[in-house]
XYZ file of C-alpha atoms in Angstrom:
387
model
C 102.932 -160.529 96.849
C 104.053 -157.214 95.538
C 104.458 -155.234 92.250
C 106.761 -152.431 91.657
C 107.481 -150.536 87.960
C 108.642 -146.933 86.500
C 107.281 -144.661 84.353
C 107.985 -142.271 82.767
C 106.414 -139.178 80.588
C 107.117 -135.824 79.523
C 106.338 -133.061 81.541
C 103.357 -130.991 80.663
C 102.217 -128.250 81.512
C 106.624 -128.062 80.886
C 108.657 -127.239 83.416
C 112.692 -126.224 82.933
C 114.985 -128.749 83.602
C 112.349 -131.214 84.142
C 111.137 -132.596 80.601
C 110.756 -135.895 81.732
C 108.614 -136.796 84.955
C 108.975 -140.256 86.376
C 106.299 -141.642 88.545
C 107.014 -145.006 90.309
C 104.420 -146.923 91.720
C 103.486 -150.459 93.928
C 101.178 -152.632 95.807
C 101.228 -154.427 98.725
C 99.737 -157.755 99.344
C 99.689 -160.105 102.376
C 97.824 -162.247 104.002
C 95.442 -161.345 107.045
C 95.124 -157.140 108.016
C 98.292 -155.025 107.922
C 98.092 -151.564 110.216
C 100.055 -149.138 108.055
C 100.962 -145.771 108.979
C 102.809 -143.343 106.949
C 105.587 -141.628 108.705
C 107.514 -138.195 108.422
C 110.996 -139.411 109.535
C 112.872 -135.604 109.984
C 116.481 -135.369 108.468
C 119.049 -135.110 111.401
C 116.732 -138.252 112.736
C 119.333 -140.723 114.511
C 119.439 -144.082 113.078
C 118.858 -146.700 114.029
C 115.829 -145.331 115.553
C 115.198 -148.560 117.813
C 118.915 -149.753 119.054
C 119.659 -153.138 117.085
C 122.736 -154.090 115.346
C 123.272 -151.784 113.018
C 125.772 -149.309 112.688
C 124.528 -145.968 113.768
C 124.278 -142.955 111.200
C 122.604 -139.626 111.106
C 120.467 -138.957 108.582
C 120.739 -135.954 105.707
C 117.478 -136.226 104.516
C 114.054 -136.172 105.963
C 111.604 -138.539 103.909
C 108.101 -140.230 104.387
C 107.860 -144.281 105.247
C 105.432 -146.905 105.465
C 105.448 -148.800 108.352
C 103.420 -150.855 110.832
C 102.700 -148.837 114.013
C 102.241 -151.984 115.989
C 106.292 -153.043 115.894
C 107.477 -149.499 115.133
C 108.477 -148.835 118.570
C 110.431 -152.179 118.763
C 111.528 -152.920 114.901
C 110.953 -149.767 112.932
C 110.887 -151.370 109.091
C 109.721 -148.820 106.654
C 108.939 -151.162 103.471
C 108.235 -148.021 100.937
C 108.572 -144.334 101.072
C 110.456 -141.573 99.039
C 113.039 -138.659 100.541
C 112.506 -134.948 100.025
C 114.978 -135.001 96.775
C 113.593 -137.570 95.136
C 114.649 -141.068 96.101
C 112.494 -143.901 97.027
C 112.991 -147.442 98.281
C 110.734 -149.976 98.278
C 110.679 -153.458 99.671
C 109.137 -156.234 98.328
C 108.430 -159.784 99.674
C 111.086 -162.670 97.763
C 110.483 -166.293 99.306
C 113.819 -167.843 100.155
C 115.756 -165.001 101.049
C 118.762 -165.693 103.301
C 120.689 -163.208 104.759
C 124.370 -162.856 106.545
C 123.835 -164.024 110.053
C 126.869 -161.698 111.163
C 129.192 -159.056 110.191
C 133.032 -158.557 110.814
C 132.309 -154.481 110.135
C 129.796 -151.948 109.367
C 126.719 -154.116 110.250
C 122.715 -153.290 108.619
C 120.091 -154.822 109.753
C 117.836 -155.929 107.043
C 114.778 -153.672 108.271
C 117.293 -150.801 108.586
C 117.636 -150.663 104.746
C 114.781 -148.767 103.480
C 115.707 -146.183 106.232
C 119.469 -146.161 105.629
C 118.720 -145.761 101.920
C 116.324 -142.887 102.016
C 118.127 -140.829 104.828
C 120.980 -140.557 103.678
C 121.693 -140.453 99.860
C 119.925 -138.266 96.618
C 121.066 -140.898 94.040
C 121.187 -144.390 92.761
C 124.703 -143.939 92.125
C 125.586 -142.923 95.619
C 123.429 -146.165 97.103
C 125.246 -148.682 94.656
C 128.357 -147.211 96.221
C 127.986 -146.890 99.521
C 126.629 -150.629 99.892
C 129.953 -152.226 99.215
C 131.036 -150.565 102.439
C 128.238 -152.323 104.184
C 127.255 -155.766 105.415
C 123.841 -156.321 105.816
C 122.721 -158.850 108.077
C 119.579 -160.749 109.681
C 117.660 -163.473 111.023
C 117.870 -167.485 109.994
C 114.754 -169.071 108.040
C 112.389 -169.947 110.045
C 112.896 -167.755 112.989
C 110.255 -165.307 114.381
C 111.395 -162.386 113.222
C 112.573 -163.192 109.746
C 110.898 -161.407 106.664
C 112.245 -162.475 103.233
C 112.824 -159.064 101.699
C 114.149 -157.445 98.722
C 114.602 -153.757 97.752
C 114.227 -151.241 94.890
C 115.506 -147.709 94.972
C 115.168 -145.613 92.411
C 115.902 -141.587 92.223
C 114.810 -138.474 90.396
C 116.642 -138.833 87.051
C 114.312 -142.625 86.840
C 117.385 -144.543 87.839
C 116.980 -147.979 89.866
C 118.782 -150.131 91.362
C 117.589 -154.073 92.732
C 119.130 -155.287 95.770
C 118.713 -159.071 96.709
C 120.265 -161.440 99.403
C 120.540 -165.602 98.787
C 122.507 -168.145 100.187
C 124.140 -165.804 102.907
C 124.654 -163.006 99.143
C 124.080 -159.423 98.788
C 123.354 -159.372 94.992
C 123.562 -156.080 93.921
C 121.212 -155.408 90.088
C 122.640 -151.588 89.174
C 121.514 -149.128 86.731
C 124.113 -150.433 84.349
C 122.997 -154.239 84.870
C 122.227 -155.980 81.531
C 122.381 -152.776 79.649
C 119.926 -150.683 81.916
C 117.307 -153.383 82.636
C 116.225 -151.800 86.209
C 115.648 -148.913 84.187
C 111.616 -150.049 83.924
C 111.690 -150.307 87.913
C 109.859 -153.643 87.698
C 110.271 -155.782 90.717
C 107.830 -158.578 91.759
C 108.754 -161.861 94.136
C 110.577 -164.885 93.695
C 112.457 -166.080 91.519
C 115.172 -163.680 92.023
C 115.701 -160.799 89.693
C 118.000 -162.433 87.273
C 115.790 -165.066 86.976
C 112.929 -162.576 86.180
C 115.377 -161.068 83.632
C 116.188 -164.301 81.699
C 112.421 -165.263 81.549
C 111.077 -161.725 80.084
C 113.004 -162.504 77.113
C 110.755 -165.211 76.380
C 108.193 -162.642 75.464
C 110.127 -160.269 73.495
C 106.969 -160.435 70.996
C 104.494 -158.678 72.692
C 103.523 -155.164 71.889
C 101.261 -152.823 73.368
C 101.048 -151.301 69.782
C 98.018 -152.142 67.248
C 96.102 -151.412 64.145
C 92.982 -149.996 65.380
C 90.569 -149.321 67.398
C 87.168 -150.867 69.249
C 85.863 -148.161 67.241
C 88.413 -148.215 63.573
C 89.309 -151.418 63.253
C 86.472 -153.486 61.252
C 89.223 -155.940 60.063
C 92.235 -157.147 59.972
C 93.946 -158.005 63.452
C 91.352 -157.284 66.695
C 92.588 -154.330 68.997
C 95.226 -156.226 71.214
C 96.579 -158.599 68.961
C 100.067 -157.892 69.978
C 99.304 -158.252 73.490
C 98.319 -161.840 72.340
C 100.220 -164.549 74.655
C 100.247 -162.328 77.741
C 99.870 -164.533 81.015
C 97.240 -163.291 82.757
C 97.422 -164.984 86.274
C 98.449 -163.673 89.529
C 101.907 -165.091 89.410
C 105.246 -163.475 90.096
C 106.574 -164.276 87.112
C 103.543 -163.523 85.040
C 102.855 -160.135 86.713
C 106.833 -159.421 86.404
C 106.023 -160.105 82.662
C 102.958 -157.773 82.998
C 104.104 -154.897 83.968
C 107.126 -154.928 81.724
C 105.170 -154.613 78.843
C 102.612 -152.303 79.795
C 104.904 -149.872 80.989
C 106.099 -149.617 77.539
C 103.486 -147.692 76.030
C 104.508 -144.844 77.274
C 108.031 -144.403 76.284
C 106.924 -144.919 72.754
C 105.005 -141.575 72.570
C 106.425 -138.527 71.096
C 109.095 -136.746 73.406
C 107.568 -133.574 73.387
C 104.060 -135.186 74.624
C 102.227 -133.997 71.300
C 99.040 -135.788 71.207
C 98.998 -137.976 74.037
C 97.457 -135.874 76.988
C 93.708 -136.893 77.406
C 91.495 -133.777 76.245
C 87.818 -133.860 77.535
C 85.951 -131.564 75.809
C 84.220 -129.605 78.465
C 87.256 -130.006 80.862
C 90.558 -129.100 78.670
C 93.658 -130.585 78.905
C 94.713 -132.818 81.729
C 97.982 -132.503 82.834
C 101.308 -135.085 82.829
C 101.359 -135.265 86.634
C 97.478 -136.148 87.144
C 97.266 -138.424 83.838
C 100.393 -140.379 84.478
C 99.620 -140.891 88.898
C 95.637 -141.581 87.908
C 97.343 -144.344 85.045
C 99.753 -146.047 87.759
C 97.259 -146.569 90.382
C 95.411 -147.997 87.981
C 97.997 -149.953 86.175
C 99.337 -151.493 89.218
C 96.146 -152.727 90.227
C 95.223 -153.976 87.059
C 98.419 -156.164 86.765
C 98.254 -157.201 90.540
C 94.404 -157.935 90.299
C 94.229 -159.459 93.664
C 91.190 -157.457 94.856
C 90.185 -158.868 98.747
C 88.231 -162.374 98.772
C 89.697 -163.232 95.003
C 92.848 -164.783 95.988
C 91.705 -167.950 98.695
C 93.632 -170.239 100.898
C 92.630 -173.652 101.040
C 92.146 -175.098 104.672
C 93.601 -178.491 105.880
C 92.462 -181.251 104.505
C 90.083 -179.491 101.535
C 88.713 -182.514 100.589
C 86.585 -182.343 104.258
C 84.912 -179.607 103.230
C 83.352 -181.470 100.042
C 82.832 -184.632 102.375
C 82.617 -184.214 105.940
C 83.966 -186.899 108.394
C 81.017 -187.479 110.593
C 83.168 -186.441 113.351
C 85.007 -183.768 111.944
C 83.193 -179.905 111.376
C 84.081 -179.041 107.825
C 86.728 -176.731 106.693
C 86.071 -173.657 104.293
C 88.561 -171.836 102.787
C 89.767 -168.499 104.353
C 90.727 -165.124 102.488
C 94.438 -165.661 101.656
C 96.960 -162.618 99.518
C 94.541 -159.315 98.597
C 96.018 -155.710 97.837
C 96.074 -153.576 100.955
C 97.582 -150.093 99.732
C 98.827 -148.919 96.401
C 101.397 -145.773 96.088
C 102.426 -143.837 93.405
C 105.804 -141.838 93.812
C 106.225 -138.647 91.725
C 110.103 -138.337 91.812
C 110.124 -135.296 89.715
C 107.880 -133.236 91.889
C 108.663 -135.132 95.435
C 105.206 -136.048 95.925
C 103.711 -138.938 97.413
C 100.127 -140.657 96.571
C 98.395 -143.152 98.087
C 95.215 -144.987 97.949
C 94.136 -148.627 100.262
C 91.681 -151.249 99.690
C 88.798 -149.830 100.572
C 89.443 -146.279 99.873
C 90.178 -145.294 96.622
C 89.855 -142.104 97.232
C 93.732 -140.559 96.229
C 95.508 -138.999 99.355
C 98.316 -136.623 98.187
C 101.684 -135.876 100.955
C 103.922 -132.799 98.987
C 106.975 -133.587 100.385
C 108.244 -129.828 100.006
C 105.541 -128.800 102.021
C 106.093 -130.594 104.902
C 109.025 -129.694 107.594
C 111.899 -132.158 107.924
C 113.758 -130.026 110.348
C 113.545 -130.193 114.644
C 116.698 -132.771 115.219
C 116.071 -136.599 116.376
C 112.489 -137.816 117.487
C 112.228 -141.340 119.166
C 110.258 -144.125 117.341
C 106.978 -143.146 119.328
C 107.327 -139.159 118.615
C 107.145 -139.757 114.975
C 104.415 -137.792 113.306
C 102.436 -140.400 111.201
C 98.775 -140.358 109.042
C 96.867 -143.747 109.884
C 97.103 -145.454 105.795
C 95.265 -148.780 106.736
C 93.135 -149.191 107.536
C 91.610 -146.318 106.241
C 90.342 -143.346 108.211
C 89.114 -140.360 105.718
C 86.057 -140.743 104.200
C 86.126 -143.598 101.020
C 83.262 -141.587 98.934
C 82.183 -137.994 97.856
C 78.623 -137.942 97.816
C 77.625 -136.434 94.382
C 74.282 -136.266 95.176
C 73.319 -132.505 95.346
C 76.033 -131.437 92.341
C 73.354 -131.933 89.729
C 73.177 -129.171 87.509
């Protein structure tokens, strides 16, 4: 299970040319323990970086992946990351996907398309075009190396586009599809997107807007009324729901940012860029909510467990879908954040600090910062700062 949405804010402290800021952010959820390692793929890296069936390309853009280090060396995926201008891809997990087996021409592997996406292009508009000159391919159902996959990419300006493959389909979701939908970002798992689409209409009456306060409103309608209705499960659907509305909030506040900044009193303003990272860490997890050991999966024959078979040990149930990583993606400012499970503590990557340049590296030569499981400290000890 996965989550992805958009946000976006105006940009304060301001900065020219920049009066919106759009942060991106996701989660990742699987089953069992998930080595992840963030890479710094450079730009002239030669793809693919493992020889497979793709089409070879060079890259024009360095950018920063997630990937696991135990099957980079033999099938490099990177399932999220962002590029040093800006553009981000993300894959998500979508239960009966079915790719093209073969291609007559230009052949993409499936786990080449977060790579081929991020290396190569600065805009939305330049992926939705270049992937009619593609066909991407991969494994059957059911074979060992299939992964049901679908992908988000979405640039600096906050534009997305959802890419989907069924029955043997590339389905292609634009910026333009159903008058700017992808524009929230929002991507979950299956159904498909369209499906997703159709069914968020059917809550068209929620608001994150209300008349009070815990603190203002003695009567009327509680805080939250308009929120009233929201499903509140762990669902696909109802976490596609979710984060469609919350995102929301947001784009209702003035343009200019007037009065929405938090201001502590001893501390001053904060600013867009650490209010609106801090809020999608948190809102991502909040509409995900599958903290480790809350999401279970039932063994064989459950009922043993309640009444064991004299001959038979009983069966308890095991830890099934948990979060694993969250990321937040500052498009604006080509940053990347990143917190895990058990590690909260946010780790920042400035992606025009780092150096994309020295030519091709092979799988096993790229430079990479151990994500999960964690390996930096999870606390700061707060115990002498007394005052």
């Amino acid at each position: 299970m996965c989550t992805n949405f958009l946000l976006a804010v105006p940009t304060i402290p301001a900065v020219q040319g920049n009066p919106t800021q759009f942060i991106s952010t996701r989660c990742m959820e699987l089953t069992g323990g998930l080595p992840t390692n963030l890479y710094l793929v450079p730009a002239q890296q030669t793809f693919p970086i493992v020889a497979n069936q793709s089409k070879g390309w060079i890259g024009s853009y360095g950018f920063v992946g997630l990937g696991d280090p135990q099957s980079m060396a033999k099938t490099p995926c990177f399932v999220d990351g962002i590029n040093e201008v800006g553009l981000s891809c993300a894959a998500l997990w979508l239960p009966g996907t079915a790719y093209p087996s073969s291609a007559s021409s230009n052949p993409l592997e499936f786990c080449d398309i977060g790579a081929w996406v991020m290396s190569q292009f600065a805009t939305v508009p330049d992926v939705v075009a270049a992937l009619a000159g593609i066909n991407v391919i991969g494994p059957a159902v059911g074979t060992g190396s299939y992964l049901p996959l679908h992908f988000i990419a979405t640039d600096a300006t906050g534009a997305s586009v959802v890419i989907e493959f069924v029955e043997g389909v590339m389905n292609v979701y634009p910026p333009e599809y159903a008058d700017g939908a992808t524009s929230d970002g929002v991507l979950t798992n299956a159904p498909t997107y369209d499906w997703q689409r159709t069914n968020l209409s059917s809550y068209v009456h929620l608001s994150v807007e209300g008349a009070g306060t815990s603190t203002s409103n003695d009567s009327g309608p509680p805080v939250g009324s308009g929120l009233l209705g929201l499903p509140g499960d762990i669902m696909s659907a109802s976490r596609f729901v979710k984060a469609a509305t919350f995102r929301q909030g947001f784009g209702l506040l003035p343009d200019d940012g007037a009065g929405w900044l938090p201001t502590p009193a001893t501390a001053g303003a904060t600013d867009s860029t650490q209010t609106i990272v801090n809020v999608a860490l948190q809102m991502v997890q909040m509409i995900q909510a599958t903290p480790y050991g809350t999401a279970l999966l039932s063994p064989p024959h459950a009922s043993l467990s309640q009444s064991p078979h004299p001959h038979l040990k009983p069966r308890v149930p095991s830890v099934g879908d948990w979060t694993m990583w969250q990321v937040a993606r500052d498009h604006t400012n080509f940053v990347y954040y990143y917190s895990t499970a058990f590690n909260s503590i946010v780790q920042k990557v400035d992606l025009t600090s780092l150096d994309f340049g020295g030519g091709s590296v092979a799988a096993t030569a790229l430079k990479s910062i151990q994500v999960m499981p964690a390996s930096s400290t999870w606390y700061n000890d707060a115990s002498s700062s007394f005052a």
